[in-house]
GROMACS .gro file of C-alpha atoms in nm:
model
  202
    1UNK     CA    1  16.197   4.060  13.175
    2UNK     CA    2  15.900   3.977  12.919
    3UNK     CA    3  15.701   3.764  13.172
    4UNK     CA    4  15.669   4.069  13.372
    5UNK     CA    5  15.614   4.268  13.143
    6UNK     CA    6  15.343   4.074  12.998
    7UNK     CA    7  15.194   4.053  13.361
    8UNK     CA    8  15.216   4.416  13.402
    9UNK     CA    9  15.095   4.455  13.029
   10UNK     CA   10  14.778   4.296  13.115
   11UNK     CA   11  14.743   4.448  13.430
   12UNK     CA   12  14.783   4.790  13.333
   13UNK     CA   13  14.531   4.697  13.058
   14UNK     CA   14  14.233   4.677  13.346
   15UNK     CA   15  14.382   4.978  13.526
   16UNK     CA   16  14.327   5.216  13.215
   17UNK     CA   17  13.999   5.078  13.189
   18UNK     CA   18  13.889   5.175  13.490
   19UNK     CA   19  14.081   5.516  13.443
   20UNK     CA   20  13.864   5.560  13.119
   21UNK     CA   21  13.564   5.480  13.304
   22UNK     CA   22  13.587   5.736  13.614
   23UNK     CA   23  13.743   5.995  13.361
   24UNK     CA   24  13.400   5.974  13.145
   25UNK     CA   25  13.185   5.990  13.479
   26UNK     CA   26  13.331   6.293  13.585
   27UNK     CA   27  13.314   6.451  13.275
   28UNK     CA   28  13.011   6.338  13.142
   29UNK     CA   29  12.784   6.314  13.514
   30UNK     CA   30  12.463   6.303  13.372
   31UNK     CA   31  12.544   6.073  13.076
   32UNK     CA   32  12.308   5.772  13.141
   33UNK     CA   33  12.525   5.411  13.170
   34UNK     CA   34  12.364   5.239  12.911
   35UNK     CA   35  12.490   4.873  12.769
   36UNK     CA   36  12.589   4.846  12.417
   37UNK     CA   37  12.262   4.727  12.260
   38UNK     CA   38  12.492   4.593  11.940
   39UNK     CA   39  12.486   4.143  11.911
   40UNK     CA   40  12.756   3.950  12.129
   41UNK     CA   41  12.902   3.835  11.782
   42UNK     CA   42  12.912   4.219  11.715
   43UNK     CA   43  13.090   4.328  11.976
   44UNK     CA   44  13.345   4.012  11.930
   45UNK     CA   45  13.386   4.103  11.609
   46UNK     CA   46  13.462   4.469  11.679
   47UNK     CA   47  13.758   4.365  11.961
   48UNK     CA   48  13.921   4.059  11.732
   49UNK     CA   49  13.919   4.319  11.434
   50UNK     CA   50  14.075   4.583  11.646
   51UNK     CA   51  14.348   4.372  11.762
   52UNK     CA   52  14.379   4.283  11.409
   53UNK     CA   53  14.405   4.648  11.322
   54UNK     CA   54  14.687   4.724  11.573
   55UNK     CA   55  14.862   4.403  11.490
   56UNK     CA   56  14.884   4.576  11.107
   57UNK     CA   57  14.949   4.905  11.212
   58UNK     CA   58  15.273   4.832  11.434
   59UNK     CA   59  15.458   4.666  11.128
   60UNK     CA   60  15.378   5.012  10.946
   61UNK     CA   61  15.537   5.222  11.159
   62UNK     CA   62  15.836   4.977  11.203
   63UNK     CA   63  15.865   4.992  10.749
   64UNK     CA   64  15.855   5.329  10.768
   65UNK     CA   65  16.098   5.384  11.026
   66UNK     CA   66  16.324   5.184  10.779
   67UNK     CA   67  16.296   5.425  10.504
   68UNK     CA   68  16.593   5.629  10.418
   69UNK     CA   69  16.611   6.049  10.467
   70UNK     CA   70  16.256   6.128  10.636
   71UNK     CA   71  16.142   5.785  10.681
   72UNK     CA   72  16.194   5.823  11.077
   73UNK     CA   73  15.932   6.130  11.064
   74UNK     CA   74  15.697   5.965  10.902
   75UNK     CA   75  15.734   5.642  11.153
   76UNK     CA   76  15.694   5.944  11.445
   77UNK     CA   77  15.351   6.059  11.292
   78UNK     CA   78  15.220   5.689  11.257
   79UNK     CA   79  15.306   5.649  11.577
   80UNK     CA   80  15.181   5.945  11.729
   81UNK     CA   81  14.872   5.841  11.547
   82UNK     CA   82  14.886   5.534  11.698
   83UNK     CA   83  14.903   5.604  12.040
   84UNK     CA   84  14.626   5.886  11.998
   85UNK     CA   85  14.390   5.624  11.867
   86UNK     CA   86  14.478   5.392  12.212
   87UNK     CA   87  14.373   5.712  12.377
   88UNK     CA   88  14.027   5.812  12.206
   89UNK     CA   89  13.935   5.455  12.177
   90UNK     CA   90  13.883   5.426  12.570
   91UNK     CA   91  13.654   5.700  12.503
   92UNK     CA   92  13.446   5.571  12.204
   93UNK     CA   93  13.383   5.233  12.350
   94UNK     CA   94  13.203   5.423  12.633
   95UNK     CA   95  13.035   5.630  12.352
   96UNK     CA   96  12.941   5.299  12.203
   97UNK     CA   97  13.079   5.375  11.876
   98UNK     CA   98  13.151   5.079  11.636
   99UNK     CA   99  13.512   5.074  11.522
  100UNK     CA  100  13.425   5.190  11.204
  101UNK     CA  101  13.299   5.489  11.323
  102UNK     CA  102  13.568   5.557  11.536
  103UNK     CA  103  13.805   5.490  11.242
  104UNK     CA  104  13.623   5.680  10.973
  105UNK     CA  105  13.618   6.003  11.267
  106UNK     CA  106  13.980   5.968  11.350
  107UNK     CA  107  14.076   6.001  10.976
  108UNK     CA  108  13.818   6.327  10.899
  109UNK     CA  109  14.042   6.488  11.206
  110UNK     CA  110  14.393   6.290  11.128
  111UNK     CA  111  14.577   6.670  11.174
  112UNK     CA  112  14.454   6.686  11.563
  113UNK     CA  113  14.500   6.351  11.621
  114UNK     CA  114  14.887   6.346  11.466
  115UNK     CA  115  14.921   6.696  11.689
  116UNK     CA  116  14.755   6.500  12.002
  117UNK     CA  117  14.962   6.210  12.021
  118UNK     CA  118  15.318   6.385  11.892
  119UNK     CA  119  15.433   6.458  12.268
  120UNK     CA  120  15.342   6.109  12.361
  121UNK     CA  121  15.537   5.935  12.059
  122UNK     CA  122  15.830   6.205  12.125
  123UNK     CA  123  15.824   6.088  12.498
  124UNK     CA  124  15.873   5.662  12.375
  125UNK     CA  125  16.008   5.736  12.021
  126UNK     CA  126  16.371   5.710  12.093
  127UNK     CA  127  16.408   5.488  12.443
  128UNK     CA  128  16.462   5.173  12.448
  129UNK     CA  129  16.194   4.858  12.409
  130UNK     CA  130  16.177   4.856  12.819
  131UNK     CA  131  16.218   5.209  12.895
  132UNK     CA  132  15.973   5.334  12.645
  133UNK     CA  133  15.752   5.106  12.739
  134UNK     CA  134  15.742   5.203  13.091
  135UNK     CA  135  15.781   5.577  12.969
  136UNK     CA  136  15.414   5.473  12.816
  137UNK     CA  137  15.239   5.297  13.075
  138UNK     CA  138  15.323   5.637  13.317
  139UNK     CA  139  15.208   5.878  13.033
  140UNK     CA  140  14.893   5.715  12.864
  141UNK     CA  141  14.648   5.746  13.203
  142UNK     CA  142  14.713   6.108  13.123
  143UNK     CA  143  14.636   6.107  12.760
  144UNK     CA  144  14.293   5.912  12.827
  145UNK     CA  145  14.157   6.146  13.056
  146UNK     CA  146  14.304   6.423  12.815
  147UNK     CA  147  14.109   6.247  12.562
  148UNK     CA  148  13.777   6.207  12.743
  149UNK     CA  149  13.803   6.626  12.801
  150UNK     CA  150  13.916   6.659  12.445
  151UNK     CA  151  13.694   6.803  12.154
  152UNK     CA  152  13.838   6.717  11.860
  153UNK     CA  153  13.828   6.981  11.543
  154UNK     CA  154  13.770   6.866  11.190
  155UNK     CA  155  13.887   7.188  11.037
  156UNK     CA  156  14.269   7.279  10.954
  157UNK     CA  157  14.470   7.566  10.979
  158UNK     CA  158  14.625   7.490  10.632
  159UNK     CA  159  14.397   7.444  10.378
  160UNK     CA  160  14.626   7.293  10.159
  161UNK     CA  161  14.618   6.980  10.332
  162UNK     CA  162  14.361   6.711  10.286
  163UNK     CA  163  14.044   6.685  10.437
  164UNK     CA  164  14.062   6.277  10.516
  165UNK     CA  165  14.370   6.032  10.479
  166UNK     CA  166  14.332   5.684  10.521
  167UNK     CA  167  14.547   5.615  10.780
  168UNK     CA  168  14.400   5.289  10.851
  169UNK     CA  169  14.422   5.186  10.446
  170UNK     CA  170  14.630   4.950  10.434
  171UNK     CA  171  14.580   4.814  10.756
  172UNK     CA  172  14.209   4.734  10.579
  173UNK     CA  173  14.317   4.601  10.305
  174UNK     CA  174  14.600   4.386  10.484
  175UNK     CA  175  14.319   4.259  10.732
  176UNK     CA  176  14.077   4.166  10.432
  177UNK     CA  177  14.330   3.997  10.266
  178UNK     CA  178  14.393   3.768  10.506
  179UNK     CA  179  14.062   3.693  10.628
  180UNK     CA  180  13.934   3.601  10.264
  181UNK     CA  181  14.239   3.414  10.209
  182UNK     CA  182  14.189   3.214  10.514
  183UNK     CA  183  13.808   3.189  10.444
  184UNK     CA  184  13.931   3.041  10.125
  185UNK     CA  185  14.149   2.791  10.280
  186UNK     CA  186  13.877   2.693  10.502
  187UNK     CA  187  13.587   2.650  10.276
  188UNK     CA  188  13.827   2.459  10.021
  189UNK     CA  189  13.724   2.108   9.970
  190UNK     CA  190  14.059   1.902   9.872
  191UNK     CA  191  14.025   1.707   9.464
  192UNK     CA  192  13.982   1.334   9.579
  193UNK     CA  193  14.134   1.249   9.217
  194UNK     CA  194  13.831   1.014   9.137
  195UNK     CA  195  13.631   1.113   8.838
  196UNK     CA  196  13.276   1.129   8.843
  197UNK     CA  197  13.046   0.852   8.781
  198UNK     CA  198  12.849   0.935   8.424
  199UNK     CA  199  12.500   0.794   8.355
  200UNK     CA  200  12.505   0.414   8.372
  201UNK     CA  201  12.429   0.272   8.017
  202UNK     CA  202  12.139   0.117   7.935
   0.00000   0.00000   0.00000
């Protein structure tokens, strides 16, 4: 079963790109289809650091799921974040928004976002690897043209909660942590275990 459903995996992949793209279209009409005027190496690094990101955040959700007493909850809201961020990020990368933007945007409106993506996690959460998988790639087409329509509100009901959380903390500092160590390993030059020649006498 995993060869086809990497084949399908990739497929669907182009499919909800091209969902995305008619979805903005007939929602935004008159928006002009401008390129991203960002550098190639940009834009690379913007796609390698966002499967970098997801590649982080998955793990998270899987700890927390782990937890004892509400640590199941907590794995539903990551992933209900999660799957709201696949949803808006169809969007922003026709916006042209930088991943940090997107990130910093999604975590100023974290309560809509958790509340956006809850009855897609609910719909996956407790299937099956192959059955919520499908259950996903029949549900998300809805959620990105739900998120193309959507207008997401910074303010919360409760005031008691906070403004911002870093969602995507750890994820950062997981990321960085690895790319400096690797940078490290990489720019490393090995001891050869000669010493160095002094002055020559005279």
């Amino acid at each position: 079963l995993y060869p086809v459903y990497s084949f399908s995996f990739i497929v669907n992949t182009s499919w909800y790109s091209e969902i995305a793209a008619k979805a903005f279209r007939l929602m935004y009409p008159k928006s002009p289809d401008v390129l991203d005027q960002r550098p190639f190496f940009s834009l690379m690094a913007d796609e390698i650091y966002r499967i970098l990101l997801v590649g982080a955040y998955m793990p998270q959700c899987l700890i927390l799921d782990l937890m004892p007493g509400a640590g199941w909850l907590l794995s539903l809201l990551a992933v209900a974040s999660l799957y709201a961020f696949y949803s808006f990020d169809f969007l922003w990368k026709k916006q042209k928004w930088s991943l940090e933007y997107g990130m910093s945007y999604f975590e100023k409106r974290w309560v809509y976002f958790a509340g956006f993506g809850a009855p897609f996690a609910l719909a996956t959460f407790f299937f099956p690897f192959f059955i919520s998988n499908g259950v996903f790639a029949l549900l998300f087409p809805l959620f990105i043209m739900m998120a193309v329509a959507a207008r997401p509100d910074p303010r919360h009901v409760c005031q008691s909660l906070p403004e911002q959380v870093p969602i995507f903390l750890f994820c950062r500092l997981l990321i960085s942590t690895f790319l400096v160590r690797r940078n490290s390993a990489t720019t490393a030059t090995p001891f050869s275990g000669q010493p160095r020649s002094g002055p020559s006498s005279v």
